XYZ file of C-alpha atoms in Angstrom:
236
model
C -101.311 -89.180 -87.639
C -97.629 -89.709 -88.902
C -96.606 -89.637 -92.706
C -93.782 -91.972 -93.735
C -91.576 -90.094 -95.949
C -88.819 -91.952 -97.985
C -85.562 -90.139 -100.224
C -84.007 -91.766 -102.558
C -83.091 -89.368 -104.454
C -79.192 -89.139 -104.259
C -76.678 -91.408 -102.145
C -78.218 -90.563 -99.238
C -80.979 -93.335 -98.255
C -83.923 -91.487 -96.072
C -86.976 -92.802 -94.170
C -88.459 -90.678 -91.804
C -92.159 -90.325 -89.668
C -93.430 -86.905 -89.132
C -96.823 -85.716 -87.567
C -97.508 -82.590 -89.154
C -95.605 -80.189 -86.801
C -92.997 -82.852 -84.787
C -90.942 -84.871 -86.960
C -90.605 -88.305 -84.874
C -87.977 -90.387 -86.407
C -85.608 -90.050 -88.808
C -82.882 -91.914 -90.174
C -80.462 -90.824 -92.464
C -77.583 -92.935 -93.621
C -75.075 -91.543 -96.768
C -73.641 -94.184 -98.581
C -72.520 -95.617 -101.691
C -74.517 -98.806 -101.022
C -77.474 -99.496 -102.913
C -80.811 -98.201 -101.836
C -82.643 -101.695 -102.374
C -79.914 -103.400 -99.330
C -80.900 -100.791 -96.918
C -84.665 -98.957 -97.822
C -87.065 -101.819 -96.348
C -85.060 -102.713 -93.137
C -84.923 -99.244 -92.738
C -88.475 -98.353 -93.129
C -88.669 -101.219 -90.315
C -86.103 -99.865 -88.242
C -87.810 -96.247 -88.156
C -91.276 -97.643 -87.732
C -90.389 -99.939 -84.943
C -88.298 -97.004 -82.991
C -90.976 -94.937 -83.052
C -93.614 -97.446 -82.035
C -96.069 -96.218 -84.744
C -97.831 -99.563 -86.269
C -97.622 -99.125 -89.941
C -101.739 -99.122 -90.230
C -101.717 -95.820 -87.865
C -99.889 -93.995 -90.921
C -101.741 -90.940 -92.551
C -100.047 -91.395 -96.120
C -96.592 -92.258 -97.455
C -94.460 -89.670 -99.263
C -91.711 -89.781 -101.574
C -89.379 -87.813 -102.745
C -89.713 -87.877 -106.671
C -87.152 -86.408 -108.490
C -85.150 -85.314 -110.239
C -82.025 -86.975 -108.902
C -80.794 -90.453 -109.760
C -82.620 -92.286 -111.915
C -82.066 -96.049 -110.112
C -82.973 -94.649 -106.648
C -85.549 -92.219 -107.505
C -87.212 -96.018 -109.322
C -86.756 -97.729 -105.952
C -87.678 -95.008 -103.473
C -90.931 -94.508 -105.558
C -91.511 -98.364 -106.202
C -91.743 -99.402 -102.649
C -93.494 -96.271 -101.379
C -96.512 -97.040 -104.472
C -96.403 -100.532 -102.674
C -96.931 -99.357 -99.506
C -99.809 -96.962 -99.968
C -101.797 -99.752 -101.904
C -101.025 -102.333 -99.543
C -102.497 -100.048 -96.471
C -104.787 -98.047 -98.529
C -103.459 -94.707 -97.127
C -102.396 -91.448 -99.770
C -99.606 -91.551 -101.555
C -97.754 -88.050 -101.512
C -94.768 -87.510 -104.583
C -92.485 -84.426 -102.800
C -90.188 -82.580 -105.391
C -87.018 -83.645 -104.415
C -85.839 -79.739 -105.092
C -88.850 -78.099 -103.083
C -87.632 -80.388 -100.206
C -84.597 -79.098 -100.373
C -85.469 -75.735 -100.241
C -88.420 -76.487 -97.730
C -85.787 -77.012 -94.845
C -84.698 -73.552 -94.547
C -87.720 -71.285 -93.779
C -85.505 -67.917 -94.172
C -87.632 -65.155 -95.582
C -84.699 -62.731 -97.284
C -82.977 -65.319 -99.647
C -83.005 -66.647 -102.773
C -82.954 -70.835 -102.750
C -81.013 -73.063 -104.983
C -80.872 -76.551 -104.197
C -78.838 -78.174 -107.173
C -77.955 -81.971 -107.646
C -75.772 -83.872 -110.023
C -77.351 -84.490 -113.733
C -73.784 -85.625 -114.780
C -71.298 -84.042 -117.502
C -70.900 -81.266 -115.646
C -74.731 -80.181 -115.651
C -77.382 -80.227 -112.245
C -80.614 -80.124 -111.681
C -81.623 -77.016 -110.315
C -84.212 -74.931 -109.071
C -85.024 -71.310 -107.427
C -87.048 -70.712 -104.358
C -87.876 -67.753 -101.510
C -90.774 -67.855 -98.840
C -93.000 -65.160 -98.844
C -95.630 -64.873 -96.186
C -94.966 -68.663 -94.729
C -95.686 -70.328 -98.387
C -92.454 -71.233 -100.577
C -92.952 -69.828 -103.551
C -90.945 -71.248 -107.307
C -89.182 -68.936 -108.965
C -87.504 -71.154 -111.277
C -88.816 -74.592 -112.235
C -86.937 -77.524 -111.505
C -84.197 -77.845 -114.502
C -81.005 -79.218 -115.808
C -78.157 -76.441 -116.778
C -74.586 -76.613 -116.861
C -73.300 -76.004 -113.720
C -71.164 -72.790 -114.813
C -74.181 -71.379 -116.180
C -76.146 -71.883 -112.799
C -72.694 -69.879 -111.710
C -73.036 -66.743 -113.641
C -76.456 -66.395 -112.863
C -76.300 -66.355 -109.667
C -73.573 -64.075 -109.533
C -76.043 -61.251 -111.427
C -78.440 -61.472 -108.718
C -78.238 -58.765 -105.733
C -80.355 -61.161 -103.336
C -78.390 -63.369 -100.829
C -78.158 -66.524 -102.447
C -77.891 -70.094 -99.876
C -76.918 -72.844 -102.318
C -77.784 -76.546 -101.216
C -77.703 -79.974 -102.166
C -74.716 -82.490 -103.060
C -73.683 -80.740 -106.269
C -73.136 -77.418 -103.918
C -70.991 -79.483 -101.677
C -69.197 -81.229 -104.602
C -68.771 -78.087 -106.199
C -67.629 -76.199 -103.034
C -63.795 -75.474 -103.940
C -65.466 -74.168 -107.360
C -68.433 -71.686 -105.932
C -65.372 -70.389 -103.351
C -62.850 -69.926 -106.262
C -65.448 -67.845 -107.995
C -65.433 -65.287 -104.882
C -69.139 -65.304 -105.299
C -71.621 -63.672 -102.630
C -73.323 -66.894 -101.880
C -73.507 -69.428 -99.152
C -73.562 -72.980 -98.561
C -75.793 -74.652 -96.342
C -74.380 -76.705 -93.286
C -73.800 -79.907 -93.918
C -77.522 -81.066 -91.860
C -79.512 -79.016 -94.326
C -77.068 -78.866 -97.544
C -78.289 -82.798 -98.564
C -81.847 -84.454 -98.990
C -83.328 -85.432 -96.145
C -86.191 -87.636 -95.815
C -87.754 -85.652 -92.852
C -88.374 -82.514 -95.020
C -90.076 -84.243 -97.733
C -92.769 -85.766 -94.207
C -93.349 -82.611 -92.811
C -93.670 -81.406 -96.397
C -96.134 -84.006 -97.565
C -98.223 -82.784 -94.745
C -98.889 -79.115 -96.374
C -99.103 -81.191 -99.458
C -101.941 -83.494 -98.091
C -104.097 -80.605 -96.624
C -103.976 -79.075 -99.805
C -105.719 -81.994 -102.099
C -102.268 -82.731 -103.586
C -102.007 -86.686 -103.707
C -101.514 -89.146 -106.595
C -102.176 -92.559 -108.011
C -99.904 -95.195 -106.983
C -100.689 -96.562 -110.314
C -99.555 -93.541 -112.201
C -97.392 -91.256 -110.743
C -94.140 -91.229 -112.508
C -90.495 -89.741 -111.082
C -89.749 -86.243 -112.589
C -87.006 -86.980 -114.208
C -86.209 -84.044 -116.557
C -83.337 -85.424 -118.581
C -83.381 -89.139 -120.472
C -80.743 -91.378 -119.219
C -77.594 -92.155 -120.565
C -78.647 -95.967 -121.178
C -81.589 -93.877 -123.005
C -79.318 -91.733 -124.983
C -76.854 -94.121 -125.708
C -79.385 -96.527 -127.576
C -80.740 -93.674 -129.454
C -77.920 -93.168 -130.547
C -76.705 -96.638 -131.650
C -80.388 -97.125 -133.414
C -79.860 -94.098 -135.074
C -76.257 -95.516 -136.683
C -77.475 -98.595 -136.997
C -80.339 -97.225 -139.383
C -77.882 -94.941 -141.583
């Protein structure tokens, strides 16, 4: 039975169905439009292209963070919906152990990063050992320069992925580092990593409560910080 995996996580808008060994359909669309236009005709889209009826689904997965607050709300809104409509699992996939999940290459060191704004990202560390993908370093946010000069202190081969890799390209190359960047299919989120993900997920126990699962979003928001702030000047 399929999985219905949706990532929302960055400005790339993902649905994808994936048994737990073929990944069926996926549908991947990078835009600057706004995930609630395109995440339910989408879902439809993939659904109805694959000819799986939506009651044949083993669970829905989402990718939960961190990543962008608004889309990381409406990715995990509508996949909540879903499972308590049909009464199937609901999966939350680490948006960074996603990213890291698509490339199974024993020998390097992982680190998926994505934009936490002000010249920080999220980012994490990860390296398979015997088939499992094991965290090295939890998911976090650090200024990106930081992320830099560690990395540059490790003798491992380092692949670097995710959209603050890509935006940061010109930057990692000035550097002369010893790293890599993924290609451009595995260096963003994709939505059919986080199915075939949720799968190892599922057979391990690890499912949550549409009613209480919450996106990891590390950092408060600027809307957050900036009425903090104004409370706090408003009180002096």
């Amino acid at each position: 039975m399929p999985i219905l995996a949706i990532d929302t996580a960055t400005l790339v808008s993902g649905v994808a169905l994936a048994t737990a060994d073929t990944l069926i359909a996926e549908l991947t669309l990078q835009t600057k439009k706004n995930h609630s236009e395109l995440l339910m005709p989408h879902i439809a889209q993939v659904l109805q292209m694959a000819a799986v009826d939506k009651h044949a689904l083993r669970a829905v997965a989402a990718s939960i963070g961190p990543g962008s607050f608004t889309g990381l709300r409406i990715g995990l809104a509508t996949a909540k919906a879903l499972a308590y409509a049909l009464k199937i699992p609901l999966v939350g996939v680490p948006t960074l152990l996603a990213l890291a999940f698509a490339c199974p290459v024993p020998g390097l060191l992982l680190s998926p990063m994505l934009d936490a704004q002000k010249g920080n990202v999220y980012q994490a560390a990860y390296r398979w050992h015997n088939g499992e993908l094991q965290e090295l370093v939890p998911p976090r946010v650090i200024a990106f320069t930081d992320v830099l000069n560690e990395l540059a202190a490790i003798d491992t081969p380092v692949l670097l992925l995710g959209e603050s890799a890509a935006a940061y390209r010109e930057a990692i190359q000035a550097r002369g580092m010893p790293v890599m960047l993924a290609e451009p299919h595995l260096i963003m989120s994709r939505a059919g990593s986080a199915a075939v993900l949720a799968h190892r997920l599922l057979d391990k126990g690890k499912t949550s409560d549409p009613f209480t699962l919450e996106p990891l979003y590390i950092r408060r928001s600027e809307a957050e910080e900036l009425w903090e702030k104004r409370c706090g000047t408003a009180n002096e």
